[in-house]
CSV table of C-alpha atoms and ligand atoms in Angstrom, one decimal:
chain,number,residue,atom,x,y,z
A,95,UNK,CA,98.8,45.7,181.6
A,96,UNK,CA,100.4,48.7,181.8
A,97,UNK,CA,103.9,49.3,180.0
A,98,UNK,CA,106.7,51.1,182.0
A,99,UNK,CA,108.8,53.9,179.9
A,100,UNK,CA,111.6,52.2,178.2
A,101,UNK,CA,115.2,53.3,179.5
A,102,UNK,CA,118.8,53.0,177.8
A,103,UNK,CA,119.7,51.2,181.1
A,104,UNK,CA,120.2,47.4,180.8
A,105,UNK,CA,119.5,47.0,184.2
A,106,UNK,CA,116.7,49.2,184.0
A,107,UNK,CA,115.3,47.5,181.7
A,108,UNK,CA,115.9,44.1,183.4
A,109,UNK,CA,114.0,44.8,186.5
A,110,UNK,CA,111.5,47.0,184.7
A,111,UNK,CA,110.1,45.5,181.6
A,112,UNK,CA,108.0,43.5,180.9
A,113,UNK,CA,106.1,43.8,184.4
A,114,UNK,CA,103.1,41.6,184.9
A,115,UNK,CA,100.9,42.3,188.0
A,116,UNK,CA,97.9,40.2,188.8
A,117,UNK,CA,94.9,42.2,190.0
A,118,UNK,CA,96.2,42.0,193.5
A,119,UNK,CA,98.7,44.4,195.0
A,120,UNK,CA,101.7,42.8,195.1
A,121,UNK,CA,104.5,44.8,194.1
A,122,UNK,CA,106.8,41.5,192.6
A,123,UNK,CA,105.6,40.3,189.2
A,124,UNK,CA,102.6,37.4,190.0
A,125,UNK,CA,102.4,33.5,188.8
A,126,UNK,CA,99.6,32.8,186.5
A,127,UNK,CA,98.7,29.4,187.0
A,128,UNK,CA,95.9,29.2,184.7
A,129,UNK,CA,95.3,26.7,182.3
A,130,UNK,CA,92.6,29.1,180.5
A,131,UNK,CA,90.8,32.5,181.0
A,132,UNK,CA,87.2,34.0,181.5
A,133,UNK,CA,85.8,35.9,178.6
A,134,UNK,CA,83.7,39.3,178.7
A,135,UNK,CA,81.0,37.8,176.4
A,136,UNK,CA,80.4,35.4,173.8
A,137,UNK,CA,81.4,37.9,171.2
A,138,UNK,CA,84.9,38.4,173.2
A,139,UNK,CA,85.3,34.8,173.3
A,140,UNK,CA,84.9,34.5,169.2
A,141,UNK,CA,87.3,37.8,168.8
A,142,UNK,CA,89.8,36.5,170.9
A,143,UNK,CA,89.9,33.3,169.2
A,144,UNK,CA,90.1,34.7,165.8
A,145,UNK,CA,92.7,36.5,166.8
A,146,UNK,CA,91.3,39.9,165.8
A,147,UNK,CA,91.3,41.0,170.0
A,148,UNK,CA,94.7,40.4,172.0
A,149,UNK,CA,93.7,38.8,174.9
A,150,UNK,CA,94.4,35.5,176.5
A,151,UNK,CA,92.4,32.1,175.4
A,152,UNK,CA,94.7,29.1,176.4
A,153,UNK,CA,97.8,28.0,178.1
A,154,UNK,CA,99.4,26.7,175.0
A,155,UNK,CA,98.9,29.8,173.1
A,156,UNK,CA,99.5,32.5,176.0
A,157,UNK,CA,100.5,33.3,179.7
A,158,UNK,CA,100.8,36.7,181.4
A,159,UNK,CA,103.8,35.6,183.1
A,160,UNK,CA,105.2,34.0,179.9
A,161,UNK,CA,104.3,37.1,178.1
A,162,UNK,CA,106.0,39.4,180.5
A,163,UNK,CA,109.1,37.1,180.5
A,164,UNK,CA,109.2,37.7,176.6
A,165,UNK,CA,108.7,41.0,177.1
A,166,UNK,CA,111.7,41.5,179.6
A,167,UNK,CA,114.4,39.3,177.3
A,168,UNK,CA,112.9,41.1,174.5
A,169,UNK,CA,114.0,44.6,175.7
A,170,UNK,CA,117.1,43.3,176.7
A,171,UNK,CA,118.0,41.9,173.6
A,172,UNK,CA,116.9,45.1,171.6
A,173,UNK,CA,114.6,42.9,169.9
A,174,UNK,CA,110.8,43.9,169.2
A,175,UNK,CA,109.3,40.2,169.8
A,176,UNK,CA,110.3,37.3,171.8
A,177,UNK,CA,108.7,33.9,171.9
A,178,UNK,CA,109.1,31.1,174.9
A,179,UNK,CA,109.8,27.8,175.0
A,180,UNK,CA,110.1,24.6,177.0
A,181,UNK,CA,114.2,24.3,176.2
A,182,UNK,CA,117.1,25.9,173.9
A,183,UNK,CA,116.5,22.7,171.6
A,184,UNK,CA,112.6,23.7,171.2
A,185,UNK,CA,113.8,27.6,170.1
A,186,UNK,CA,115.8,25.8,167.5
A,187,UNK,CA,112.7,23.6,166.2
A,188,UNK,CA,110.5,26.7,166.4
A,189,UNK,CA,112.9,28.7,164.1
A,190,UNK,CA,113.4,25.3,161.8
A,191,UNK,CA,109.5,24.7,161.4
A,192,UNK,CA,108.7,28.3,161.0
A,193,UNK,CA,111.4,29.4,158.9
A,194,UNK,CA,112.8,26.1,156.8
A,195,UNK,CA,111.3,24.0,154.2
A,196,UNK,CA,112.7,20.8,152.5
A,197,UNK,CA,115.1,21.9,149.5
A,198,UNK,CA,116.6,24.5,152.0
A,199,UNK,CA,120.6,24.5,152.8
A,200,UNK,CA,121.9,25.5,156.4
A,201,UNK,CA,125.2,26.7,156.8
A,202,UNK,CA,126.0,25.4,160.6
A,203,UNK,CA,128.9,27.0,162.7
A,204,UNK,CA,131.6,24.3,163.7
A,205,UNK,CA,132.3,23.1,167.5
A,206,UNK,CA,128.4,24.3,168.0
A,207,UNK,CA,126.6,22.6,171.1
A,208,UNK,CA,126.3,19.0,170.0
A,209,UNK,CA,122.6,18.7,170.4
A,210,UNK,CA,122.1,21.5,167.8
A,211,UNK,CA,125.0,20.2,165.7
A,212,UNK,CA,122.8,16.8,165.5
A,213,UNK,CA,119.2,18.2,165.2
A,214,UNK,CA,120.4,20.0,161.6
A,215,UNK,CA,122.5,17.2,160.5
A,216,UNK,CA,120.5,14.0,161.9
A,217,UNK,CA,117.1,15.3,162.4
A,218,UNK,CA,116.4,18.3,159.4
A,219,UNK,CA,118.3,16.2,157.3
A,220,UNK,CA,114.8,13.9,157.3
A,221,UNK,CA,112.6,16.5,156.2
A,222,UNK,CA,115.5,17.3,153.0
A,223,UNK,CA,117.2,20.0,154.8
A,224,UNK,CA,120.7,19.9,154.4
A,225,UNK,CA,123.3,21.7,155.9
A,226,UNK,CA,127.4,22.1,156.1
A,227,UNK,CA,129.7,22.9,158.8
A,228,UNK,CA,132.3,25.9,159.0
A,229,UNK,CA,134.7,27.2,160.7
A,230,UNK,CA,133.2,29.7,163.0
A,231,UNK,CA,136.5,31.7,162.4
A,232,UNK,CA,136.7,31.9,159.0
A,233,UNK,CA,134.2,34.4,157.1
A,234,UNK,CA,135.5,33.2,153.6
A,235,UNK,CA,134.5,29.5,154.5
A,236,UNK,CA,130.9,30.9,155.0
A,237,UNK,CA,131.1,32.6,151.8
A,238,UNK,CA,132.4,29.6,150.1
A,239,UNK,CA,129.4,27.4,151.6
A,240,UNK,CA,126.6,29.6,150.2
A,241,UNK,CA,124.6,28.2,147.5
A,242,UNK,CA,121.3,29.1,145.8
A,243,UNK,CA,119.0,27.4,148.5
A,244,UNK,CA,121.0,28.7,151.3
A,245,UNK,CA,118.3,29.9,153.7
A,246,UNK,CA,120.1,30.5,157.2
A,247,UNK,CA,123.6,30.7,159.5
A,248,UNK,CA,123.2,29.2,162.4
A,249,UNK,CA,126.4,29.6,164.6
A,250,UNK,CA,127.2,30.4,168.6
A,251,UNK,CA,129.7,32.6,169.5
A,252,UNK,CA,132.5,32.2,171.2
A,253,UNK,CA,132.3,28.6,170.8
A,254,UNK,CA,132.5,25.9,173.6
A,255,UNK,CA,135.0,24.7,175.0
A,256,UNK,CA,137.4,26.4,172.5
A,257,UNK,CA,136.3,30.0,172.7
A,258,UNK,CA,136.5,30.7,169.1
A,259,UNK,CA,134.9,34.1,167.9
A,260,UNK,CA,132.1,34.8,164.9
A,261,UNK,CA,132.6,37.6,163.6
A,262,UNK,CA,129.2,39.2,164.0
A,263,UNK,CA,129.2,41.8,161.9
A,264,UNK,CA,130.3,40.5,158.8
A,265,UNK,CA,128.3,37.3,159.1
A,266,UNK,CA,125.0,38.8,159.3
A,267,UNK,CA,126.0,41.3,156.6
A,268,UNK,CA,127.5,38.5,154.2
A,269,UNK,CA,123.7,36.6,154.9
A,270,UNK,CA,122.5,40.2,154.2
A,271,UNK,CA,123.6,40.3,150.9
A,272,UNK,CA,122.3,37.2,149.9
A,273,UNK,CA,118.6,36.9,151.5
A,274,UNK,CA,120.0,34.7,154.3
A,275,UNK,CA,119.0,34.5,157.9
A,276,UNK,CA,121.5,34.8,160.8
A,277,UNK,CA,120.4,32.9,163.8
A,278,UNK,CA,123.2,33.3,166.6
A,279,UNK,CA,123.0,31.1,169.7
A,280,UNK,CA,123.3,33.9,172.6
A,281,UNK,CA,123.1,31.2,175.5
A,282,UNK,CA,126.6,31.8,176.8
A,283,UNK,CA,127.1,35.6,176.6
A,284,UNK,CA,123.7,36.4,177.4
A,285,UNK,CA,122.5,40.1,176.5
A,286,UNK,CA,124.5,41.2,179.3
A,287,UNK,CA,127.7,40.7,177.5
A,288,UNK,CA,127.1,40.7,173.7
A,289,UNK,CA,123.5,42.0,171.3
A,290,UNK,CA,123.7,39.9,168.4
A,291,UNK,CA,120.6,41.7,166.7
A,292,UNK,CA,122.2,45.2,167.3
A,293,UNK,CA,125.0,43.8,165.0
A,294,UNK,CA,122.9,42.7,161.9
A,295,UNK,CA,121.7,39.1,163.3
A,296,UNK,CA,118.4,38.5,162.5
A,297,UNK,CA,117.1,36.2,165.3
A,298,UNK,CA,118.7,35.0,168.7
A,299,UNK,CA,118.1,31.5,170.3
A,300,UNK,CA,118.7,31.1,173.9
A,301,UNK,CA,118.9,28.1,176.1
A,302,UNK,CA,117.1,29.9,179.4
A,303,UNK,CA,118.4,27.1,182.1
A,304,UNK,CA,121.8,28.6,181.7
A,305,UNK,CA,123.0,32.1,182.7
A,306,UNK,CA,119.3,32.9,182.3
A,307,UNK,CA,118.0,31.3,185.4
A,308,UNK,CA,121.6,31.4,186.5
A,309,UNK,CA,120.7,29.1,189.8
A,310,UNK,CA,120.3,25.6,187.7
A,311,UNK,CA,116.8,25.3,188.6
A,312,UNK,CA,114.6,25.1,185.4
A,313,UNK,CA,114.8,24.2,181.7
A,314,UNK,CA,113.3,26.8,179.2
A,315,UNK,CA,114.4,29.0,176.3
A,316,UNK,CA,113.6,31.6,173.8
A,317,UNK,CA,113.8,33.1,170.4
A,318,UNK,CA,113.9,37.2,169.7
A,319,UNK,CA,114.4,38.8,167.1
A,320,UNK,CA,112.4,41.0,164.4
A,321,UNK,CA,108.3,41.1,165.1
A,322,UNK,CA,107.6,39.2,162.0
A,323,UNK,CA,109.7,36.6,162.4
A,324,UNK,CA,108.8,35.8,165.8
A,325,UNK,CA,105.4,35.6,164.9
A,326,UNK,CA,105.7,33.1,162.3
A,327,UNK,CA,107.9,31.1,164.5
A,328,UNK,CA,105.1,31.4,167.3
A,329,UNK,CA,102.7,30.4,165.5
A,330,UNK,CA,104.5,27.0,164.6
A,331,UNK,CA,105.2,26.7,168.2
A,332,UNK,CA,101.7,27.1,169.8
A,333,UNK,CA,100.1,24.9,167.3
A,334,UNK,CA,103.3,22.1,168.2
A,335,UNK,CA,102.8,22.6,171.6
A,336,UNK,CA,106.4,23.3,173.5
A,337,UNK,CA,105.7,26.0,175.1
A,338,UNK,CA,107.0,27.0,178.2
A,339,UNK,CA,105.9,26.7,181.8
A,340,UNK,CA,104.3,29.4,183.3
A,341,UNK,CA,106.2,28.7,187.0
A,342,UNK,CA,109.3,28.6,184.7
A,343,UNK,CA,108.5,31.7,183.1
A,344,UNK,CA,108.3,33.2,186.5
A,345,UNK,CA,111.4,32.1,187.5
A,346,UNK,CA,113.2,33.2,184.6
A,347,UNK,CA,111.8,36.7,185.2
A,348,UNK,CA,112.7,36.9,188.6
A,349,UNK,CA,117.0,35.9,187.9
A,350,UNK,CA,116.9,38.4,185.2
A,351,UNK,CA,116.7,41.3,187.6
A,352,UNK,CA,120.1,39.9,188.1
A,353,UNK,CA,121.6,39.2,185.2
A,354,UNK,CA,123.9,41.5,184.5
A,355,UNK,CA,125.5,41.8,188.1
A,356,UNK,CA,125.6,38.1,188.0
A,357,UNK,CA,127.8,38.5,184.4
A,358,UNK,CA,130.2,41.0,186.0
A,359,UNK,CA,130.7,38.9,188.8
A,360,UNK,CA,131.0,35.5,186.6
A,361,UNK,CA,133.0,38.0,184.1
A,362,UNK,CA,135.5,39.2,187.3
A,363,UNK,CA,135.7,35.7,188.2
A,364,UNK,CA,136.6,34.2,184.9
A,365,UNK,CA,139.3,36.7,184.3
A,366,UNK,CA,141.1,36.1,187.2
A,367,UNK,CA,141.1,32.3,187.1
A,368,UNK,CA,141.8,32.6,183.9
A,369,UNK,CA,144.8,34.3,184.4
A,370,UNK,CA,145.6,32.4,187.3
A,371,UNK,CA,145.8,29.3,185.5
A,372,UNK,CA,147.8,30.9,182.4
A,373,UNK,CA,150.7,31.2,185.1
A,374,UNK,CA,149.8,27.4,186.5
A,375,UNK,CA,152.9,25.5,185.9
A,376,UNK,CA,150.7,22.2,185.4
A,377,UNK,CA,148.4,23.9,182.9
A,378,UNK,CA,149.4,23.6,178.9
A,379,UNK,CA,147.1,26.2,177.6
A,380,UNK,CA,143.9,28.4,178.4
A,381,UNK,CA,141.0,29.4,176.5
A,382,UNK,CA,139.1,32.6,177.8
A,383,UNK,CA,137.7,35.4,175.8
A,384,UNK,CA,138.7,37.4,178.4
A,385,UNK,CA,142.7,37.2,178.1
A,386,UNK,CA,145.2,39.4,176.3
A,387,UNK,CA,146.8,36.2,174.6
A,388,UNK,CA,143.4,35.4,173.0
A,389,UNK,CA,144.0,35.5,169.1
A,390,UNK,CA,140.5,37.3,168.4
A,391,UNK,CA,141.2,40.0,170.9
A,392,UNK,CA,140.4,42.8,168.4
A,393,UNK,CA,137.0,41.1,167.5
A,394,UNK,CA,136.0,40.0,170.8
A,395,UNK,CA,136.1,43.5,171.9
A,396,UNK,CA,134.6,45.1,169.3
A,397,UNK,CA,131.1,42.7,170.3
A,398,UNK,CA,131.6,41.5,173.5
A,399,UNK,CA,131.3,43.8,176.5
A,400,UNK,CA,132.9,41.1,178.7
A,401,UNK,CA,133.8,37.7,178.6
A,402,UNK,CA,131.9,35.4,180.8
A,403,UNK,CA,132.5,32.9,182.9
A,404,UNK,CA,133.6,29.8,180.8
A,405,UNK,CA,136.9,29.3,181.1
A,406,UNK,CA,138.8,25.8,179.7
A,407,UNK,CA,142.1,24.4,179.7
A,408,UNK,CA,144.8,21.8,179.1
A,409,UNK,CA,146.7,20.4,181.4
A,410,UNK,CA,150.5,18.6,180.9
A,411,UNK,CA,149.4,15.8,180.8
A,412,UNK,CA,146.8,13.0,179.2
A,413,UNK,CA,143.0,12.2,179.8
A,414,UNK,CA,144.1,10.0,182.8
A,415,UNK,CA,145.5,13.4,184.3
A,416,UNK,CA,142.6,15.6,183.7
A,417,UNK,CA,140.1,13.0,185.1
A,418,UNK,CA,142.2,13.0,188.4
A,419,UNK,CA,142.1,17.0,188.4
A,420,UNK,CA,138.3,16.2,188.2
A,421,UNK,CA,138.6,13.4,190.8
A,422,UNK,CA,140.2,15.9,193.2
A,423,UNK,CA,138.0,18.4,193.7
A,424,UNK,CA,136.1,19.6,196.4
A,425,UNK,CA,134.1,22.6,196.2
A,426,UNK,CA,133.7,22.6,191.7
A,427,UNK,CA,130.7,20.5,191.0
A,428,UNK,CA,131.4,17.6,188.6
A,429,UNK,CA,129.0,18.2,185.8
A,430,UNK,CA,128.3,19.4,182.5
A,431,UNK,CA,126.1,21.9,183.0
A,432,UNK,CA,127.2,25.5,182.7
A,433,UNK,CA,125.6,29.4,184.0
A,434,UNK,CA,124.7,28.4,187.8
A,435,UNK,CA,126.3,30.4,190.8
A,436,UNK,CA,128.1,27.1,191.5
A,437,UNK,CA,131.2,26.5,190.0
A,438,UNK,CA,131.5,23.1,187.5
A,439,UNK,CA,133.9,21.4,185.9
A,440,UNK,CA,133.7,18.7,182.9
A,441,UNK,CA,135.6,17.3,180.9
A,442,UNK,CA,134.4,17.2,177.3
A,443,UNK,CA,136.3,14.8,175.5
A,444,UNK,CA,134.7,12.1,177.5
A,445,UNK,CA,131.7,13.2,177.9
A,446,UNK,CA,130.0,16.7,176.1
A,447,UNK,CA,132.0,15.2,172.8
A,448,UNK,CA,132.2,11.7,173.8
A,449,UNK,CA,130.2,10.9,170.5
A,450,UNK,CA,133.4,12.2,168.3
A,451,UNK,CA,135.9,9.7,167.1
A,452,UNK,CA,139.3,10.2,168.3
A,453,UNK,CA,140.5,11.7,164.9
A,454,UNK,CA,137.2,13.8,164.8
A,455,UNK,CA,138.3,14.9,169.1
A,456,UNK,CA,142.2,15.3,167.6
A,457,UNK,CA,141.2,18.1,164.4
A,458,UNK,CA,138.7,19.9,166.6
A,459,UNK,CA,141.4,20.4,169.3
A,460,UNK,CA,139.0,18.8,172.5
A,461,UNK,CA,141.7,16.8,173.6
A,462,UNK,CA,141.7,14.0,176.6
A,463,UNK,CA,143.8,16.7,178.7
A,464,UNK,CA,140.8,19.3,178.2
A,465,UNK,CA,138.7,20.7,181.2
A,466,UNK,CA,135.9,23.1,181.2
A,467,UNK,CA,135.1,25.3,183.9
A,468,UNK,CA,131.6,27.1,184.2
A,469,UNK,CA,132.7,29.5,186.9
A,470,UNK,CA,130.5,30.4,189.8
A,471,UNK,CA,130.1,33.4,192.3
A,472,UNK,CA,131.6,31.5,195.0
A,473,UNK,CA,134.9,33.2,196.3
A,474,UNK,CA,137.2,33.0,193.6
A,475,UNK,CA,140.0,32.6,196.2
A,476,UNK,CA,138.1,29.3,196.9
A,477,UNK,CA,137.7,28.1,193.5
A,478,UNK,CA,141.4,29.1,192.6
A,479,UNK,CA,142.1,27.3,196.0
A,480,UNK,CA,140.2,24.2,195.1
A,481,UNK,CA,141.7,23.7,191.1
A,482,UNK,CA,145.0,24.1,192.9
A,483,UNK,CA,145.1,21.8,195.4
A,484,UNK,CA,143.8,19.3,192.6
A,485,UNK,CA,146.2,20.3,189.9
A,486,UNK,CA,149.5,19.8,192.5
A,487,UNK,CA,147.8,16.0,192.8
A,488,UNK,CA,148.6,16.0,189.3
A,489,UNK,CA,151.7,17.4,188.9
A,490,UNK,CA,153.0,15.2,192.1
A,491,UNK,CA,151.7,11.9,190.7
A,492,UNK,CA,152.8,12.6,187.0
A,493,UNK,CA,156.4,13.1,188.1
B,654,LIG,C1,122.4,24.1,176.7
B,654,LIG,C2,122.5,24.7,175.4
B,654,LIG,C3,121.6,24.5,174.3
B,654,LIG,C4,120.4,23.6,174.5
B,654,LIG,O1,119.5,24.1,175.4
B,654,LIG,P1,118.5,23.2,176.3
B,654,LIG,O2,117.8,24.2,177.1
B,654,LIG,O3,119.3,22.2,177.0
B,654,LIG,O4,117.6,22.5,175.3
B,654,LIG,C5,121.8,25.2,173.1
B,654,LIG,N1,122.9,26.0,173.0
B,654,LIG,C6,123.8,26.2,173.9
B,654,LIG,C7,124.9,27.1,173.7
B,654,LIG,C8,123.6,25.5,175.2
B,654,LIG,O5,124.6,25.7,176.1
């Protein structure tokens, strides 16, 4: 396979590398459906499998379309490795089964995706990992939470649905000084937006059916980071087995030719609904990376090149109110998925955090009156059109 020259442009770089062509002539990357490959000779076959001769010897272990997709989010991440996987969740027990053993401590960041918040704390906590949770915020919390068999951060930023910032750069350099990994959850910035490695992470998880695929088609994910790493983390993974889907693979490959003029678009979009609602008279308060009135605005733009298109809110009002703003829409999916072209709305209290007590829902700040919008690349005269024709059904009926 012949490597393309590497360029500073991101969207060079996301059409460009990584480029797998079969032996025909097609000009768009091909679909390996293979579950295993053709050796020169017997003595191919016995390098190959010992590992001394690169070369493909089994679906489980390697792809050319997976391997080009790795290549292409490895470049775009700035990263020298990438490995594949069948979902976010199995990037996050690739990096635990390569990188953690029992007696290890995990320093978690708070108001993380809730599946990942309950793999550390229900699941690792099996196998005598243990782990605390911090304030994402707060870099003196972290600091206060390391202890001798600290082995990793694990934290997202900005958080969701509350938006609230790491602060990259002196995360990864407070790990630094103590031997510890820092494993940041890119999945809703995408490298687009924000390059947690260029910034002293160590390794980045994505969940691929996101902003990734962008269209809400298929599941997948990936971890990058530093060649050694990945490798170890690899090899974990190809012996367990969750590898990713070769037709997913492809599919991946093919919506990150457009990732970064989908970000700008979901970006554009999110700032101006943002904004839009900030001015709503029905709407109590707004939570965007992208607005002036965020409290991390310093931060954000000093590692974020834009904000993306998550935007949530409160509205004046109680749960019963923000369900009928859900109930009352036309065009905004109803569903708690995020990243597609199509805009959705949820509403965590009830369901992303349903598990939370109400005291738990009350100090984390997702309230009943909370809505999360993933917005799309529809017109954002037509979302803005469909939030407000369901917010004045609120406002009339609460009065
Ligand atoms: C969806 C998601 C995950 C989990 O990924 P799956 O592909 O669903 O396993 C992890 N982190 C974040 C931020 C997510 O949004």
């Amino acid at each position: 396979m012949t490597q393309p020259p590497t360029s500073d442009s991101f969207a060079t770089r996301a059409i460009r590398a990584g480029q797998y062509q079969d032996l025909s002539d097609s000009h768009s990357e091909g679909l390996a459906l293979t579950a295993s490959y053709v050796f020169d000779d017997a003595e191919d076959a016995a390098e190959k499998f010992a590992g001394r001769r690169p070369g493909n010897v089994y679906v489980r272990f390697s792809n050319p379309t997976v391997a080009a997709f790795e290549q292409r989010m490895a470049a775009l991440e700035q990263a020298e490795a990438a490995v594949a996987v069948a979902s976010g969740m199995a990037a996050y027990l690739g990096v635990a089964l390569g990188l953690l053993k029992a007696g290890d401590h995990v320093v978690l960041a708070d108001g993380m995706f809730g599946t990942t918040t309950r793999f550390f704390q229900t699941y690792l906590k099996k196998f005598q990992v243990s782990s605390s949770i911090v304030d994402v915020r707060d870099v003196g919390e972290w600091r206060r939470q390391v202890r001798p068999n600290t082995a990793m951060f694990v934290l997202e930023t900005p958080t969701n649905p509350l938006m609230h910032v790491a602060d990259l750069r002196a995360l990864s350099a407070l790990a630094a000084e103590h031997g510890i990994l820092t494993v940041v959850d890119n999945t809703l910035c995408t490298p687009a937006l924000q390059n947690p490695l260029t910034l002293g992470a160590d390794l980045v998880i994505h969940s691929a059916a996101k902003y990734i695929d962008g269209q809400g088609r298929c599941g997948g994910g990936v971890v990058v980071g530093r060649e050694e790493l990945v490798q170890e983390i690899g090899g974990v993974l190809r012996t367990a087995g969750p590898g990713l889907s070769p037709f997913n693979a492809w599919t991946f490959l093919k919506s990150l030719e457009t990732l970064e003029i989908r970000m700008r678009e979901h970006s554009r979009n999110g700032q101006i609904l943002a904004e839009w609602l900030e001015r709503h008279p029905a709407v109590e308060q707004v939570f965007f990376t992208g607005l002036k009135s965020h409290p991390q605005r310093e931060l954000i733009d000093s590692q974020q090149s834009g904000p993306g298109g998550l935007v949530s809110f409160t509205i004046r009002g109680d749960q019963e109110a923000a369900w009928r703003v859900a109930d009352h829409l036309s065009l905004i999916s109803l569903t708690t998925n995020i990243g597609d072209t199509k805009s959705m709305i949820t509403h965590p209290a009830s369901t992303t955090h349903g598990r939370l007590s109400p005291e738990a829902k009350e100090r984390s700040g997702i309230t009943g009156n909370m809505l999360r919008l993933s917005v799309g690349l529809e017109h954002v005269d037509d979302i803005i059109a469909d939030l407000d024709k369901a917010l004045d059904n609120v406002t009339i009926s609460a009065e």
